[in-house]
């Protein structure tokens, strides 16, 4: 409950019709959720314009309307507030409505093309290990201390985001680590939040279906750093081509991490193999359980962020060295007898798949075969199917094409489209098995001792969506069962 006037702070009011001295029980951008006492905010989305639903919200009992264009007909008992931009106003109002929770927390946002979930999750785990109660908001899951909340898959909207921050604060969290996607920044879902720290991982050509050009994608990410307050800190990857541009105009204190040049947080890889990373970090030699060069970057980002948050360097490295990564991100299990290395990874785009497979190639000592199990989701970008097929074959010794989440499509048809991208050499390397469990079984059967089996595409997901039904399916669990069954 709040007074309308009190939650309009920083919303950029242009005009008001009616009284601002009314009680607001909830704020909503979805007219279907409006009820007695709701303030309805008309936001223009990609597909629909909330202004069309003002009447529907009023019928449900909304008492205030926040809009960019005043409706032609105004109702006498309703308050109308016209603002410059309702998406920004939603962020500000949500933050005000929930008591400006980010100002009482240390909130850190992580942005970049790859590594957001990994970095945010590692930060969360690190701060828990350091004895704090931490919150995590990621595409895999939200957590308040040890309590796991339902997975969301996307950054929540401004209203649920602030409600969650308030809950985290009320439950005693001191630090919150949040994956901040370029969509969330662009749609102003984070408007109003006060960040203590902003972290940049890297940038590649991804999400271009949404942000029409690469320049636009960079501009959106950079705007997150531009909006950081001077008391905050911004930390960036000095080895990424766009690493410096990101921090060019920020008011926040600037820090860089690097594996290649002088930087505030400097790391050097001493060993990088399938048992982990050995790195020299600020003159200390540390062993980490995470593997691959990209994780060396993620670890440096986490280390630098923790130090910027005032933590002791030695203590941070000690805790970090025993942490495992985020679920389904280059997660591995080794079979007991044949020492087959099974890797589960969420890679479901050609870019990510090549990334993961080239990391595996670099980790190989020479004799191991790489056997990849992969598919493509249905009802999604069809153009990537042949490219995924090509990528899997060029970087693996053997490939088994299978189903991912076929959704409404025919699984065998999707596989045919993947196969269409294969050249003659690639055609000798693969087989296709529609059933994902059978495919994993086949991959493990083909493996010799110490070979590497990559199961790509689904990572942490616990289901497989076939013809509109979600069936329980967990790559890691299935792999464990297959290892046990075949090594009896
Ligand atoms: N720093 C990194 N650089 C390149 N690839 C990475 C990095 N960190 C993780 N990866 C790989 O990239 C993929 C995505 O990792 P992760 O889920 O951490 O990223 P994300 O930024 O959260 O992605 P999304 O935008 O899908 O939420 C995985 O295949 C992972 O193994
Ligand atoms: Mg993510």
Coordinates of C-alpha atoms and ligand atoms in Angstrom, one line a residue:
X1 CA 0.0 0.0 0.0
X2 CA 1.3 3.5 -0.9
X3 CA 0.0 7.0 -1.7
X4 CA 0.1 7.6 -5.4
X5 CA 2.0 10.9 -5.0
X6 CA 4.8 9.2 -3.1
X7 CA 5.5 6.6 -5.7
X8 CA 5.7 9.0 -8.7
X9 CA 9.1 10.2 -7.7
X10 CA 11.4 10.5 -10.8
X11 CA 8.7 9.3 -13.2
X12 CA 8.9 12.4 -15.4
X13 CA 5.4 13.7 -15.0
X14 CA 4.0 15.9 -17.8
X15 CA 0.4 16.4 -16.6
X16 CA -2.1 15.1 -14.0
X17 CA -5.9 14.9 -14.0
X18 CA -7.4 14.1 -10.7
X19 CA -6.0 13.7 -7.2
X20 CA -2.6 12.2 -6.3
X21 CA -3.7 11.7 -2.7
X22 CA -5.1 8.2 -3.2
X23 CA -4.1 4.8 -1.9
X24 CA -2.5 2.4 -4.3
X25 CA -2.6 -1.3 -3.5
X26 CA -0.6 -2.6 -6.4
X27 CA 0.9 -1.4 -9.7
X28 CA 0.3 -3.4 -12.9
X29 CA 1.2 -3.3 -16.5
X30 CA -1.0 -6.2 -17.4
X31 CA -4.7 -5.1 -17.4
X32 CA -5.8 -8.7 -16.7
X33 CA -4.1 -8.5 -13.3
X34 CA -5.6 -5.2 -12.4
X35 CA -8.0 -5.1 -9.4
X36 CA -9.6 -2.6 -7.0
X37 CA -6.9 -0.1 -6.0
X38 CA -4.5 -0.8 -8.8
X39 CA -2.4 1.8 -10.6
X40 CA -2.4 0.7 -14.2
X41 CA 0.7 1.7 -16.3
X42 CA 0.2 1.7 -20.1
X43 CA 3.5 0.4 -21.5
X44 CA 4.2 0.1 -25.2
X45 CA 5.5 -3.4 -25.8
X46 CA 7.0 -5.0 -28.9
X47 CA 3.6 -6.5 -30.0
X48 CA 1.0 -4.6 -28.1
X49 CA 0.4 -1.1 -26.7
X50 CA -0.8 -1.0 -23.1
X51 CA -2.8 2.2 -24.0
X52 CA -5.3 -0.1 -25.7
X53 CA -6.1 -1.8 -22.3
X54 CA -6.8 1.2 -20.2
X55 CA -10.5 0.6 -20.3
X56 CA -10.1 -3.0 -19.4
X57 CA -7.9 -2.1 -16.4
X58 CA -10.5 0.4 -15.2
X59 CA -13.3 -2.1 -15.5
X60 CA -11.3 -4.4 -13.2
X61 CA -11.1 -1.6 -10.6
X62 CA -7.9 0.4 -11.4
X63 CA -8.0 3.8 -9.7
X64 CA -5.1 5.4 -11.5
X65 CA -3.8 5.3 -15.0
X66 CA -0.2 6.2 -15.9
X67 CA 0.1 6.8 -19.6
X68 CA 2.1 8.6 -22.4
X69 CA -1.0 9.8 -24.2
X70 CA -4.1 10.9 -22.3
X71 CA -7.2 9.0 -23.3
X72 CA -9.9 11.0 -25.2
X73 CA -12.5 10.3 -22.6
X74 CA -11.5 10.6 -18.9
X75 CA -13.5 9.2 -16.0
X76 CA -14.1 11.6 -13.2
X77 CA -13.2 9.3 -10.3
X78 CA -9.9 8.1 -11.9
X79 CA -6.5 9.8 -11.6
X80 CA -4.6 10.1 -14.8
X81 CA -0.9 10.8 -14.9
X82 CA 0.8 11.5 -18.2
X83 CA 4.6 10.8 -18.2
X84 CA 7.3 11.0 -20.9
X85 CA 8.0 7.2 -21.0
X86 CA 5.9 4.7 -19.2
X87 CA 8.5 1.9 -19.4
X88 CA 10.9 4.1 -17.4
X89 CA 8.0 5.1 -15.1
X90 CA 7.3 1.5 -14.4
X91 CA 10.8 0.9 -13.2
X92 CA 10.8 4.0 -11.0
X93 CA 7.3 3.4 -9.6
X94 CA 8.0 -0.3 -8.9
X95 CA 11.2 0.7 -7.1
X96 CA 9.3 3.4 -5.1
X97 CA 6.4 1.1 -4.4
X98 CA 8.6 -1.6 -2.8
X99 CA 10.5 0.8 -0.7
X100 CA 13.6 1.4 -2.9
X101 CA 15.1 -1.9 -1.8
X102 CA 18.3 -1.6 -4.0
X103 CA 19.4 1.4 -1.9
X104 CA 19.6 -0.8 1.2
X105 CA 21.4 -3.6 -0.5
X106 CA 24.7 -4.0 -2.3
X107 CA 23.3 -4.8 -5.8
X108 CA 25.7 -5.9 -8.5
X109 CA 24.7 -6.3 -12.2
X110 CA 26.5 -8.5 -14.7
X111 CA 26.2 -7.9 -18.4
X112 CA 27.8 -9.2 -21.6
X113 CA 27.1 -11.7 -24.3
X114 CA 28.4 -14.8 -22.5
X115 CA 29.2 -15.7 -18.8
X116 CA 26.5 -13.6 -17.1
X117 CA 24.9 -16.6 -15.4
X118 CA 28.3 -18.1 -14.5
X119 CA 29.7 -14.9 -13.0
X120 CA 26.5 -14.0 -11.1
X121 CA 26.2 -17.5 -9.7
X122 CA 29.9 -17.7 -8.7
X123 CA 29.5 -14.3 -6.9
X124 CA 26.4 -15.6 -5.1
X125 CA 28.2 -18.8 -4.0
X126 CA 31.3 -16.9 -3.0
X127 CA 29.5 -14.4 -0.8
X128 CA 27.5 -17.3 0.8
X129 CA 30.9 -19.0 1.5
X130 CA 32.3 -15.8 2.9
X131 CA 29.4 -15.8 5.5
X132 CA 27.0 -13.3 4.0
X133 CA 23.4 -13.9 3.1
X134 CA 23.3 -13.3 -0.6
X135 CA 20.6 -13.2 -3.3
X136 CA 20.9 -14.4 -6.9
X137 CA 18.8 -13.4 -9.9
X138 CA 19.8 -15.4 -13.0
X139 CA 18.2 -17.0 -16.0
X140 CA 18.8 -20.4 -14.3
X141 CA 17.3 -19.6 -10.9
X142 CA 16.7 -17.1 -8.3
X143 CA 17.9 -17.7 -4.8
X144 CA 17.5 -16.1 -1.4
X145 CA 20.2 -17.5 0.8
X146 CA 19.9 -21.2 0.5
X147 CA 16.3 -21.0 -0.6
X148 CA 15.8 -21.7 -4.3
X149 CA 12.9 -19.9 -6.0
X150 CA 11.2 -21.0 -9.1
X151 CA 13.2 -20.6 -12.4
X152 CA 12.2 -17.7 -14.5
X153 CA 14.3 -18.1 -17.7
X154 CA 14.3 -14.4 -18.4
X155 CA 15.1 -11.3 -16.3
X156 CA 11.8 -10.6 -14.5
X157 CA 9.8 -7.5 -15.3
X158 CA 10.3 -4.3 -13.3
X159 CA 7.5 -5.0 -10.9
X160 CA 8.4 -8.6 -10.0
X161 CA 12.1 -7.6 -9.9
X162 CA 11.5 -5.0 -7.3
X163 CA 9.1 -7.2 -5.3
X164 CA 11.9 -9.9 -5.3
X165 CA 14.5 -7.3 -4.2
X166 CA 12.2 -6.2 -1.3
X167 CA 11.8 -9.9 -0.3
X168 CA 15.5 -10.5 -0.4
X169 CA 16.1 -7.4 1.8
X170 CA 13.4 -8.4 4.2
X171 CA 14.9 -11.9 4.5
X172 CA 18.2 -10.5 5.5
X173 CA 20.3 -10.5 2.2
X174 CA 23.1 -8.0 2.2
X175 CA 24.3 -8.6 -1.3
X176 CA 22.3 -9.4 -4.5
X177 CA 23.9 -10.5 -7.8
X178 CA 21.9 -10.0 -10.8
X179 CA 22.2 -11.1 -14.4
X180 CA 21.4 -8.0 -16.4
X181 CA 20.6 -8.8 -20.1
X182 CA 20.6 -6.2 -22.8
X183 CA 16.9 -6.8 -23.2
X184 CA 16.3 -5.8 -19.6
X185 CA 18.4 -2.7 -20.0
X186 CA 16.7 -1.7 -23.3
X187 CA 13.2 -2.2 -21.9
X188 CA 14.1 -0.1 -18.9
X189 CA 13.2 -3.0 -16.5
X190 CA 16.1 -1.9 -14.3
X191 CA 15.1 1.8 -14.3
X192 CA 15.2 3.2 -10.8
X193 CA 17.5 0.5 -9.4
X194 CA 20.7 1.7 -7.7
X195 CA 23.6 -0.6 -8.4
X196 CA 26.7 -0.7 -6.3
X197 CA 28.7 -2.5 -9.0
X198 CA 28.4 -3.2 -12.7
X199 CA 30.4 -6.1 -14.3
X200 CA 31.2 -6.5 -18.1
X201 CA 32.2 -10.0 -19.4
X202 CA 32.5 -9.8 -23.1
X203 CA 30.6 -9.1 -26.3
X204 CA 30.0 -11.0 -29.5
X205 CA 27.5 -10.9 -32.3
X206 CA 24.5 -12.4 -30.4
X207 CA 20.9 -11.3 -29.9
X208 CA 21.1 -9.4 -33.2
X209 CA 17.6 -10.6 -34.0
X210 CA 16.4 -8.2 -31.2
X211 CA 18.9 -5.3 -31.4
X212 CA 19.0 -4.7 -35.2
X213 CA 22.7 -3.8 -35.4
X214 CA 25.8 -4.6 -33.4
X215 CA 26.4 -0.9 -32.7
X216 CA 22.9 -0.7 -31.1
X217 CA 23.7 -3.8 -29.0
X218 CA 26.9 -2.2 -27.8
X219 CA 25.2 1.1 -27.1
X220 CA 22.5 -0.6 -25.0
X221 CA 25.1 -2.5 -22.9
X222 CA 27.2 0.7 -22.5
X223 CA 24.1 2.7 -21.3
X224 CA 24.1 0.4 -18.2
X225 CA 27.6 1.6 -17.3
X226 CA 26.9 5.2 -18.3
X227 CA 24.0 5.2 -15.7
X228 CA 26.2 4.0 -12.8
X229 CA 26.5 6.5 -9.9
X230 CA 29.8 7.9 -8.9
X231 CA 29.9 6.0 -5.6
X232 CA 29.7 2.7 -7.4
X233 CA 32.3 0.7 -9.3
X234 CA 32.4 -0.6 -12.8
X235 CA 34.6 -3.5 -13.8
X236 CA 35.4 -4.6 -17.3
X237 CA 37.4 -7.2 -19.3
X238 CA 40.5 -5.4 -20.7
X239 CA 41.1 -8.2 -23.2
X240 CA 37.7 -7.8 -24.9
X241 CA 37.8 -5.4 -27.9
X242 CA 34.9 -3.4 -26.4
X243 CA 36.1 -3.6 -22.8
X244 CA 37.3 0.0 -22.6
X245 CA 34.5 1.5 -24.6
X246 CA 32.0 0.1 -22.0
X247 CA 33.6 2.2 -19.2
X248 CA 34.3 5.3 -21.3
X249 CA 31.6 7.5 -19.9
X250 CA 30.8 6.0 -16.6
X251 CA 30.9 8.1 -13.4
X252 CA 31.7 5.0 -11.4
X253 CA 35.2 4.0 -10.3
X254 CA 36.7 2.0 -13.1
X255 CA 38.5 -1.3 -12.8
X256 CA 39.8 -3.8 -15.3
X257 CA 40.7 -7.5 -15.2
X258 CA 42.9 -9.2 -17.7
X259 CA 44.8 -12.3 -18.6
X260 CA 47.0 -10.5 -21.2
X261 CA 47.8 -7.0 -20.1
X262 CA 48.5 -4.9 -17.0
X263 CA 45.3 -4.5 -15.1
X264 CA 43.9 -3.9 -11.6
X265 CA 43.1 -7.6 -11.4
X266 CA 45.7 -9.5 -13.4
X267 CA 45.6 -13.3 -13.9
X268 CA 47.9 -15.7 -15.7
X269 CA 47.0 -19.2 -16.6
X270 CA 49.7 -21.6 -15.5
X271 CA 47.8 -24.9 -16.2
X272 CA 44.5 -25.4 -18.0
X273 CA 43.4 -29.0 -18.3
X274 CA 40.5 -31.3 -17.5
X275 CA 41.1 -31.3 -13.8
X276 CA 40.9 -27.5 -13.5
X277 CA 42.8 -24.3 -13.8
X278 CA 46.0 -23.2 -12.1
X279 CA 46.4 -19.5 -12.2
X280 CA 48.6 -16.8 -10.8
X281 CA 46.3 -14.1 -9.5
X282 CA 47.8 -11.0 -8.1
X283 CA 51.0 -13.0 -7.3
X284 CA 49.3 -15.9 -5.7
X285 CA 49.2 -19.3 -7.2
X286 CA 45.7 -20.7 -7.0
X287 CA 44.0 -23.9 -8.2
X288 CA 40.4 -23.7 -9.4
X289 CA 37.9 -26.4 -10.0
X290 CA 36.4 -24.6 -13.0
X291 CA 37.9 -25.5 -16.4
X292 CA 38.7 -23.6 -19.6
X293 CA 40.1 -20.3 -20.5
X294 CA 36.7 -18.6 -20.5
X295 CA 36.2 -19.6 -16.9
X296 CA 39.6 -18.0 -16.1
X297 CA 38.0 -14.7 -17.3
X298 CA 34.8 -15.4 -15.3
X299 CA 36.9 -16.1 -12.1
X300 CA 38.9 -12.9 -12.6
X301 CA 35.7 -10.9 -13.0
X302 CA 34.3 -12.5 -9.8
X303 CA 37.6 -12.0 -7.9
X304 CA 37.8 -8.3 -8.9
X305 CA 34.2 -7.7 -8.0
X306 CA 34.6 -9.2 -4.6
X307 CA 37.7 -7.1 -3.9
X308 CA 35.8 -4.0 -5.1
X309 CA 33.1 -4.9 -2.6
X310 CA 35.7 -4.7 0.1
X311 CA 36.5 -8.4 0.6
X312 CA 40.0 -9.7 1.6
X313 CA 42.0 -10.9 -1.5
X314 CA 43.3 -14.1 0.2
X315 CA 40.0 -15.1 1.7
X316 CA 38.3 -14.6 -1.7
X317 CA 40.8 -16.7 -3.6
X318 CA 40.6 -19.4 -0.9
X319 CA 36.8 -19.6 -1.2
X320 CA 36.8 -19.4 -5.0
X321 CA 39.2 -22.2 -5.4
X322 CA 36.8 -24.8 -4.2
X323 CA 33.7 -23.5 -5.9
X324 CA 32.0 -25.3 -8.8
X325 CA 30.3 -23.2 -11.5
X326 CA 26.7 -22.7 -12.5
X327 CA 24.4 -25.6 -13.2
X328 CA 24.7 -26.8 -16.8
X329 CA 27.5 -24.5 -17.6
X330 CA 30.5 -26.7 -18.6
X331 CA 29.5 -29.0 -15.8
X332 CA 31.3 -32.3 -15.8
X333 CA 31.0 -35.8 -14.4
X334 CA 33.7 -38.5 -14.8
X335 CA 32.7 -42.2 -15.1
X336 CA 34.2 -44.5 -12.4
X337 CA 35.8 -47.2 -14.5
X338 CA 36.6 -45.9 -17.9
X339 CA 37.2 -42.3 -16.7
X340 CA 35.0 -41.0 -19.5
X341 CA 34.5 -37.3 -19.1
X342 CA 30.9 -36.2 -19.6
X343 CA 30.3 -32.5 -20.0
X344 CA 26.9 -30.9 -19.8
X345 CA 26.6 -27.5 -21.4
X346 CA 23.7 -25.2 -22.2
X347 CA 25.3 -24.2 -25.6
X348 CA 22.4 -24.0 -28.0
X349 CA 23.6 -21.5 -30.5
X350 CA 26.4 -22.1 -33.1
X351 CA 28.5 -19.5 -31.4
X352 CA 28.2 -21.1 -28.0
X353 CA 28.7 -24.6 -29.4
X354 CA 32.0 -23.6 -31.2
X355 CA 33.1 -21.8 -28.0
X356 CA 32.6 -24.9 -25.8
X357 CA 34.0 -27.3 -28.4
X358 CA 37.1 -25.2 -29.0
X359 CA 37.6 -25.0 -25.2
X360 CA 37.5 -28.8 -25.1
X361 CA 39.9 -29.1 -28.0
X362 CA 42.4 -26.9 -26.1
X363 CA 42.0 -29.0 -23.0
X364 CA 42.7 -32.3 -24.8
X365 CA 46.0 -34.0 -24.2
X366 CA 45.9 -35.5 -27.6
X367 CA 44.6 -39.0 -27.7
X368 CA 41.0 -38.5 -26.4
X369 CA 38.1 -38.5 -28.9
X370 CA 35.4 -35.8 -28.5
X371 CA 31.9 -37.2 -29.0
X372 CA 29.1 -34.6 -29.1
X373 CA 25.4 -35.1 -28.6
X374 CA 23.4 -32.2 -29.8
X375 CA 20.1 -31.1 -31.4
X376 CA 18.2 -28.0 -32.1
X377 CA 15.0 -26.6 -30.6
X378 CA 11.8 -26.6 -32.5
X379 CA 9.8 -23.4 -33.3
X380 CA 13.0 -21.3 -33.1
X381 CA 15.4 -19.9 -35.7
X382 CA 15.6 -22.6 -38.4
X383 CA 18.6 -21.0 -40.1
X384 CA 20.9 -22.0 -37.3
X385 CA 20.2 -25.8 -37.7
X386 CA 22.6 -26.6 -40.6
X387 CA 25.2 -24.2 -39.0
X388 CA 25.0 -26.1 -35.7
X389 CA 25.4 -29.4 -37.6
X390 CA 28.5 -28.1 -39.3
X391 CA 30.0 -26.7 -36.1
X392 CA 29.4 -29.9 -34.2
X393 CA 31.1 -32.0 -36.8
X394 CA 34.1 -29.8 -37.5
X395 CA 35.1 -29.7 -33.8
X396 CA 34.2 -33.3 -32.8
X397 CA 35.4 -36.8 -33.7
X398 CA 31.9 -38.2 -33.6
X399 CA 28.5 -36.6 -33.4
X400 CA 25.1 -37.9 -32.5
X401 CA 22.3 -35.6 -33.6
X402 CA 19.2 -35.9 -31.5
X403 CA 16.2 -34.0 -30.2
X404 CA 16.5 -30.9 -28.1
X405 CA 13.1 -29.4 -27.3
X406 CA 11.2 -30.1 -30.5
X407 CA 8.2 -28.2 -29.2
X408 CA 5.4 -28.4 -31.9
X409 CA 7.7 -29.6 -34.7
X410 CA 8.5 -33.2 -35.9
X411 CA 11.8 -34.2 -34.2
X412 CA 13.1 -36.1 -37.2
X413 CA 12.4 -33.2 -39.5
X414 CA 14.5 -30.9 -37.3
X415 CA 17.4 -33.4 -37.5
X416 CA 17.0 -33.6 -41.3
X417 CA 17.5 -29.8 -41.4
X418 CA 20.7 -30.1 -39.2
X419 CA 22.0 -32.8 -41.5
X420 CA 21.5 -30.6 -44.5
X421 CA 24.5 -28.5 -43.5
X422 CA 27.0 -31.3 -43.6
X423 CA 29.9 -31.6 -46.0
X424 CA 31.3 -35.0 -47.1
X425 CA 33.9 -35.3 -44.4
X426 CA 31.3 -34.4 -41.8
X427 CA 28.9 -37.0 -43.1
X428 CA 31.3 -39.8 -42.1
X429 CA 31.3 -38.6 -38.5
X430 CA 27.7 -38.7 -37.4
X431 CA 24.6 -40.7 -36.7
X432 CA 21.2 -39.5 -35.7
X433 CA 19.0 -40.9 -32.9
X434 CA 15.8 -39.1 -32.2
X435 CA 15.4 -40.3 -28.6
X436 CA 17.7 -38.1 -26.5
X437 CA 18.4 -40.8 -23.8
X438 CA 19.2 -43.4 -26.5
X439 CA 21.6 -40.8 -28.1
X440 CA 23.4 -40.3 -24.8
X441 CA 23.6 -44.0 -24.3
X442 CA 25.1 -44.4 -27.8
X443 CA 27.7 -41.7 -27.2
X444 CA 28.9 -43.3 -24.0
X445 CA 29.0 -46.8 -25.7
X446 CA 31.2 -45.3 -28.4
X447 CA 33.6 -43.8 -25.9
X448 CA 36.9 -45.4 -25.1
X449 CA 38.5 -44.8 -21.7
X450 CA 39.2 -41.1 -21.0
X451 CA 37.2 -39.9 -24.1
X452 CA 35.1 -36.8 -23.8
X453 CA 31.3 -36.8 -24.3
X454 CA 29.7 -33.4 -24.6
X455 CA 26.0 -33.2 -24.2
X456 CA 25.0 -29.8 -25.5
X457 CA 21.9 -27.6 -25.7
X458 CA 19.9 -28.1 -22.5
X459 CA 22.3 -27.5 -19.6
X460 CA 20.3 -27.0 -16.4
X461 CA 16.8 -27.6 -18.0
X462 CA 14.9 -30.4 -16.3
X463 CA 12.4 -31.2 -19.0
X464 CA 12.0 -31.9 -22.7
X465 CA 9.2 -30.2 -24.5
X466 CA 7.6 -32.5 -27.2
X467 CA 4.4 -31.6 -28.9
X468 CA 3.4 -29.1 -26.2
X469 CA 4.0 -31.5 -23.3
X470 CA 6.9 -31.0 -20.9
X471 CA 8.4 -34.4 -20.1
X472 CA 10.9 -34.7 -17.2
X473 CA 14.4 -34.9 -18.6
X474 CA 17.7 -34.0 -17.0
X475 CA 20.9 -34.5 -19.1
X476 CA 23.1 -34.8 -16.0
X477 CA 20.8 -37.3 -14.4
X478 CA 20.5 -39.3 -17.6
X479 CA 24.3 -39.3 -18.1
X480 CA 24.8 -40.5 -14.5
X481 CA 22.4 -43.4 -15.1
X482 CA 24.0 -44.3 -18.4
X483 CA 27.4 -44.3 -16.9
X484 CA 26.2 -46.6 -14.1
X485 CA 24.3 -48.9 -16.5
X486 CA 27.2 -49.3 -19.0
X487 CA 29.9 -49.7 -16.4
X488 CA 28.3 -52.3 -14.3
Ligands
LIG1 N1 33.3 -15.8 -20.2 C1 32.8 -16.6 -21.1 N2 33.1 -16.4 -22.5 C2 32.7 -17.2 -23.4 N3 31.8 -18.2 -23.2 C3 31.4 -18.4 -21.9 C4 31.8 -17.6 -20.8 N4 31.3 -18.1 -19.7 C5 30.5 -19.1 -20.0 N5 30.5 -19.3 -21.3 C6 29.8 -20.4 -22.1 O1 28.8 -19.6 -22.8 C7 27.5 -20.2 -22.6 C8 26.6 -19.4 -21.8 O2 27.1 -19.2 -20.4 P1 26.3 -18.5 -19.3 O3 25.0 -19.2 -19.2 O4 27.1 -18.3 -18.1 O5 26.1 -17.1 -20.1 P2 24.9 -16.1 -20.1 O6 25.6 -14.8 -20.4 O7 24.1 -16.1 -18.9 O8 24.0 -16.5 -21.3 P3 22.4 -16.2 -21.6 O9 22.4 -14.9 -22.4 O10 22.0 -17.4 -22.4 O11 21.7 -16.1 -20.3 C9 27.8 -21.6 -22.0 O12 28.0 -22.5 -23.1 C10 29.1 -21.4 -21.3 O13 29.8 -22.6 -21.1
LIG2 MG1 22.2 -16.5 -18.5

